[in-house]
Tab-separated table of C-alpha atoms in Angstrom:
chain	number	residue	atom	x	y	z
A	11	UNK	CA	121.275	80.324	-52.642
A	12	UNK	CA	123.074	77.136	-53.651
A	13	UNK	CA	120.777	74.662	-55.424
A	14	UNK	CA	121.061	70.953	-56.275
A	15	UNK	CA	118.711	69.590	-58.914
A	16	UNK	CA	117.773	65.864	-58.787
A	17	UNK	CA	116.128	64.377	-61.853
A	18	UNK	CA	114.176	61.118	-61.833
A	19	UNK	CA	115.230	60.153	-65.334
A	20	UNK	CA	112.546	57.622	-66.171
A	21	UNK	CA	109.891	60.108	-65.081
A	22	UNK	CA	111.456	62.999	-66.964
A	23	UNK	CA	111.812	61.142	-70.276
A	24	UNK	CA	108.188	60.020	-70.183
A	25	UNK	CA	106.775	63.461	-69.329
A	26	UNK	CA	109.106	65.296	-71.724
A	27	UNK	CA	107.917	63.081	-74.588
A	28	UNK	CA	104.312	63.996	-73.746
A	29	UNK	CA	104.998	67.721	-73.262
A	30	UNK	CA	107.737	68.559	-75.755
A	31	UNK	CA	107.458	65.802	-78.367
A	32	UNK	CA	109.878	63.284	-79.781
A	33	UNK	CA	113.521	64.472	-80.075
A	34	UNK	CA	116.992	63.176	-80.824
A	35	UNK	CA	119.164	62.174	-77.856
A	36	UNK	CA	121.284	65.312	-78.174
A	37	UNK	CA	118.256	67.590	-78.416
A	38	UNK	CA	116.583	65.920	-75.387
A	39	UNK	CA	119.785	66.412	-73.369
A	40	UNK	CA	119.973	70.087	-74.350
A	41	UNK	CA	116.318	70.409	-73.449
A	42	UNK	CA	116.971	69.010	-69.968
A	43	UNK	CA	119.800	71.515	-69.444
A	44	UNK	CA	117.440	74.322	-70.376
A	45	UNK	CA	114.692	72.984	-68.175
A	46	UNK	CA	117.069	72.834	-65.185
A	47	UNK	CA	118.104	76.432	-65.829
A	48	UNK	CA	114.560	77.648	-65.180
A	49	UNK	CA	114.887	76.284	-61.645
A	50	UNK	CA	117.989	78.411	-61.081
A	51	UNK	CA	116.204	81.678	-61.891
A	52	UNK	CA	115.559	83.597	-58.700
A	53	UNK	CA	112.221	85.209	-59.380
A	54	UNK	CA	112.411	87.234	-56.155
A	55	UNK	CA	115.450	89.098	-57.476
A	56	UNK	CA	115.301	90.822	-60.869
A	57	UNK	CA	115.926	94.086	-62.660
A	58	UNK	CA	114.135	95.663	-65.620
A	59	UNK	CA	116.311	96.024	-68.724
A	60	UNK	CA	114.792	97.349	-71.909
A	61	UNK	CA	111.275	96.784	-70.496
A	62	UNK	CA	112.022	93.118	-69.789
A	63	UNK	CA	112.662	91.318	-66.528
A	64	UNK	CA	116.149	89.915	-66.059
A	65	UNK	CA	116.332	87.465	-63.196
A	66	UNK	CA	119.210	86.786	-60.837
A	67	UNK	CA	120.273	83.147	-60.632
A	68	UNK	CA	120.863	80.735	-57.807
A	69	UNK	CA	124.244	79.006	-57.683
A	70	UNK	CA	124.100	75.466	-59.010
A	71	UNK	CA	125.792	72.783	-56.962
A	72	UNK	CA	125.141	69.960	-59.480
A	73	UNK	CA	122.424	68.268	-61.504
A	74	UNK	CA	122.069	64.645	-60.466
A	75	UNK	CA	120.415	62.450	-63.105
A	76	UNK	CA	119.092	59.013	-62.012
A	77	UNK	CA	118.193	56.257	-64.432
A	78	UNK	CA	119.002	52.686	-65.505
A	79	UNK	CA	120.955	51.492	-68.564
A	80	UNK	CA	118.685	50.257	-71.366
A	81	UNK	CA	117.830	46.593	-71.522
A	82	UNK	CA	120.069	44.766	-73.944
A	83	UNK	CA	119.209	41.084	-73.535
A	84	UNK	CA	117.030	38.642	-75.470
A	85	UNK	CA	113.491	38.384	-74.047
A	86	UNK	CA	110.946	35.844	-75.188
A	87	UNK	CA	107.705	37.193	-76.682
A	88	UNK	CA	104.743	34.812	-76.132
A	89	UNK	CA	102.751	36.173	-79.088
A	90	UNK	CA	105.586	36.130	-81.597
A	91	UNK	CA	106.926	32.871	-80.093
A	92	UNK	CA	110.485	34.026	-80.427
A	93	UNK	CA	113.143	35.996	-78.586
A	94	UNK	CA	113.369	39.753	-79.116
A	95	UNK	CA	116.913	41.169	-79.156
A	96	UNK	CA	116.696	44.548	-77.362
A	97	UNK	CA	120.319	45.401	-78.120
A	98	UNK	CA	119.236	45.940	-81.735
A	99	UNK	CA	116.228	48.128	-80.869
A	100	UNK	CA	116.232	51.845	-81.627
A	101	UNK	CA	115.437	52.607	-77.995
A	102	UNK	CA	118.708	50.962	-76.888
A	103	UNK	CA	120.837	53.188	-79.151
A	104	UNK	CA	118.768	56.293	-78.305
A	105	UNK	CA	119.139	55.832	-74.597
A	106	UNK	CA	122.874	55.116	-74.872
A	107	UNK	CA	123.426	58.254	-76.963
A	108	UNK	CA	121.275	60.291	-74.545
A	109	UNK	CA	123.362	59.195	-71.546
A	110	UNK	CA	126.589	59.953	-73.435
A	111	UNK	CA	125.273	63.397	-74.296
A	112	UNK	CA	124.399	64.099	-70.645
A	113	UNK	CA	127.891	63.089	-69.592
A	114	UNK	CA	129.330	65.962	-71.640
A	115	UNK	CA	127.122	68.572	-69.910
A	116	UNK	CA	128.658	70.847	-67.327
A	117	UNK	CA	127.846	69.996	-63.702
A	118	UNK	CA	125.845	66.887	-64.629
A	119	UNK	CA	126.358	63.692	-62.623
A	120	UNK	CA	124.792	60.408	-63.766
A	121	UNK	CA	123.643	58.036	-61.069
A	122	UNK	CA	122.771	54.761	-62.823
A	123	UNK	CA	121.044	51.865	-61.166
A	124	UNK	CA	120.437	48.439	-62.604
A	125	UNK	CA	117.562	46.700	-64.366
A	126	UNK	CA	116.281	43.452	-62.939
A	127	UNK	CA	116.422	41.980	-66.420
A	128	UNK	CA	116.578	38.415	-65.129
A	129	UNK	CA	112.847	38.676	-64.442
A	130	UNK	CA	111.986	40.813	-67.521
A	131	UNK	CA	109.012	39.519	-69.489
A	132	UNK	CA	106.258	40.546	-71.893
A	133	UNK	CA	102.894	40.740	-70.172
A	134	UNK	CA	99.401	41.473	-71.399
A	135	UNK	CA	98.235	44.987	-70.633
A	136	UNK	CA	95.719	45.061	-67.778
A	137	UNK	CA	92.924	46.554	-69.888
A	138	UNK	CA	93.452	43.882	-72.532
A	139	UNK	CA	93.300	41.152	-69.873
A	140	UNK	CA	89.986	42.593	-68.583
A	141	UNK	CA	88.501	42.556	-72.084
A	142	UNK	CA	89.564	38.952	-72.675
A	143	UNK	CA	88.077	37.850	-69.336
A	144	UNK	CA	84.823	39.738	-70.059
A	145	UNK	CA	84.604	38.138	-73.519
A	146	UNK	CA	84.919	41.387	-75.555
A	147	UNK	CA	88.294	40.287	-76.933
A	148	UNK	CA	89.572	36.903	-77.984
A	149	UNK	CA	93.102	35.568	-77.988
A	150	UNK	CA	93.310	35.361	-81.759
A	151	UNK	CA	92.799	39.207	-81.939
A	152	UNK	CA	95.951	39.964	-79.941
A	153	UNK	CA	98.742	42.070	-81.461
A	154	UNK	CA	102.191	43.167	-80.255
A	155	UNK	CA	100.670	46.484	-79.027
A	156	UNK	CA	98.628	44.524	-76.447
A	157	UNK	CA	101.785	43.604	-74.552
A	158	UNK	CA	103.991	45.571	-72.198
A	159	UNK	CA	107.560	44.824	-71.229
A	160	UNK	CA	107.705	44.349	-67.477
A	161	UNK	CA	111.009	45.653	-66.078
A	162	UNK	CA	111.963	46.663	-62.571
A	163	UNK	CA	114.604	49.208	-61.694
A	164	UNK	CA	117.005	48.471	-58.858
A	165	UNK	CA	118.868	51.031	-56.813
A	166	UNK	CA	117.534	54.229	-58.392
A	167	UNK	CA	115.234	55.366	-55.557
A	168	UNK	CA	117.897	54.359	-53.073
A	169	UNK	CA	120.500	56.532	-54.759
A	170	UNK	CA	118.105	59.510	-54.797
A	171	UNK	CA	117.412	59.044	-51.098
A	172	UNK	CA	121.067	58.731	-50.155
A	173	UNK	CA	122.015	61.836	-52.141
A	174	UNK	CA	119.231	63.925	-50.578
A	175	UNK	CA	120.307	62.806	-47.104
A	176	UNK	CA	123.995	63.561	-47.858
A	177	UNK	CA	123.231	67.008	-49.292
A	178	UNK	CA	121.064	67.822	-46.248
A	179	UNK	CA	123.274	66.457	-43.439
A	180	UNK	CA	126.509	67.955	-44.842
A	181	UNK	CA	124.760	71.269	-45.571
A	182	UNK	CA	126.151	71.257	-49.100
A	183	UNK	CA	123.176	73.173	-50.478
A	184	UNK	CA	120.447	75.576	-49.394
A	185	UNK	CA	117.841	74.183	-51.746
A	186	UNK	CA	116.987	70.805	-53.355
A	187	UNK	CA	114.829	70.648	-56.451
A	188	UNK	CA	113.433	67.155	-57.180
A	189	UNK	CA	111.974	66.567	-60.641
A	190	UNK	CA	109.745	63.557	-60.010
A	191	UNK	CA	106.181	62.525	-59.159
A	192	UNK	CA	107.053	59.605	-56.900
A	193	UNK	CA	105.486	59.702	-53.444
A	194	UNK	CA	108.091	57.253	-52.120
A	195	UNK	CA	110.347	60.252	-51.453
A	196	UNK	CA	108.217	61.544	-48.563
A	197	UNK	CA	110.682	60.355	-45.834
A	198	UNK	CA	113.718	62.042	-47.409
A	199	UNK	CA	111.749	65.172	-48.180
A	200	UNK	CA	110.837	65.405	-44.479
A	201	UNK	CA	114.479	64.786	-43.533
A	202	UNK	CA	115.740	67.579	-45.785
A	203	UNK	CA	113.201	70.050	-44.392
A	204	UNK	CA	114.130	69.156	-40.819
A	205	UNK	CA	117.727	70.011	-41.700
A	206	UNK	CA	116.590	73.455	-42.933
A	207	UNK	CA	116.788	72.725	-46.653
A	208	UNK	CA	114.287	74.426	-48.978
A	209	UNK	CA	112.766	71.395	-50.699
A	210	UNK	CA	111.012	72.061	-54.035
A	211	UNK	CA	109.162	69.446	-56.068
A	212	UNK	CA	108.631	69.644	-59.835
A	213	UNK	CA	106.071	67.022	-60.974
A	214	UNK	CA	105.902	68.568	-64.482
A	215	UNK	CA	102.175	69.097	-64.240
A	216	UNK	CA	101.285	65.588	-63.082
A	217	UNK	CA	99.109	64.893	-60.064
A	218	UNK	CA	101.000	64.045	-56.854
A	219	UNK	CA	99.865	62.266	-53.743
A	220	UNK	CA	98.609	64.524	-50.889
A	221	UNK	CA	101.176	63.133	-48.413
A	222	UNK	CA	104.022	64.214	-50.721
A	223	UNK	CA	102.569	67.682	-51.187
A	224	UNK	CA	102.295	67.994	-47.409
A	225	UNK	CA	106.016	67.508	-46.855
A	226	UNK	CA	107.584	69.858	-49.402
A	227	UNK	CA	108.301	73.561	-49.220
A	228	UNK	CA	106.896	74.334	-52.641
A	229	UNK	CA	105.887	72.929	-55.955
A	230	UNK	CA	107.006	74.528	-59.229
A	231	UNK	CA	106.963	73.233	-62.807
A	232	UNK	CA	108.338	75.046	-65.844
A	233	UNK	CA	106.997	73.050	-68.755
A	234	UNK	CA	104.767	75.943	-69.821
A	235	UNK	CA	107.772	78.270	-69.777
A	236	UNK	CA	109.644	75.768	-71.895
A	237	UNK	CA	106.808	75.539	-74.371
A	238	UNK	CA	106.640	79.338	-74.638
A	239	UNK	CA	110.385	80.060	-74.196
A	240	UNK	CA	109.489	83.080	-72.071
A	241	UNK	CA	112.932	84.093	-70.880
A	242	UNK	CA	116.229	84.972	-72.544
A	243	UNK	CA	118.223	84.624	-69.306
A	244	UNK	CA	119.271	81.089	-70.233
A	245	UNK	CA	122.638	80.021	-71.628
A	246	UNK	CA	123.594	76.966	-73.690
A	247	UNK	CA	125.142	75.334	-70.625
A	248	UNK	CA	124.892	75.386	-66.856
């Protein structure tokens, strides 16, 4: 079975931080390679060697990684009353190094969208706003942690949808694995299934909308396997 793995990068980075902890860009990239390898193990085909299961593997078409470049502009902070230069933030360098590390991985393709940074702004978190309006917080108590940076991605979901449609219509793969928790992908999941593609969703343990679960062929996450390192069938590269 030929498999394509599509990774919603923003989703993966957030969930990997929660599940596997903070890591260097290189270690996070190596972790993603290992995580993708779990999806290639064919659990229906195996042999017992020295009392351990050794799984056969599906053939990898490619890993498609979707994300946006890090924000690098100056954005005004209303509490600090000054511009914050994001090009000098640790997150900018970390993300840049992470992308560069992924570019060196075998069979990885980066699909980068754009950030709508023209409308980027610092906004009060919703729970903080509620507390201020209810009178349990006052403006003079605010700190930097009470603000979120509001950024919109452009083109990422579109690229995922186009790639799923292309893989399905051209019959380039037998199986598509989507690592995401976004219910916006229901239409392309239905399209892939109509074309006879085995469509597997990996929400990494997060809750997904019922309509998305209805239109997939299976749901499988391997974060527990990652945490336990249960198999030795994995190589350093794909």
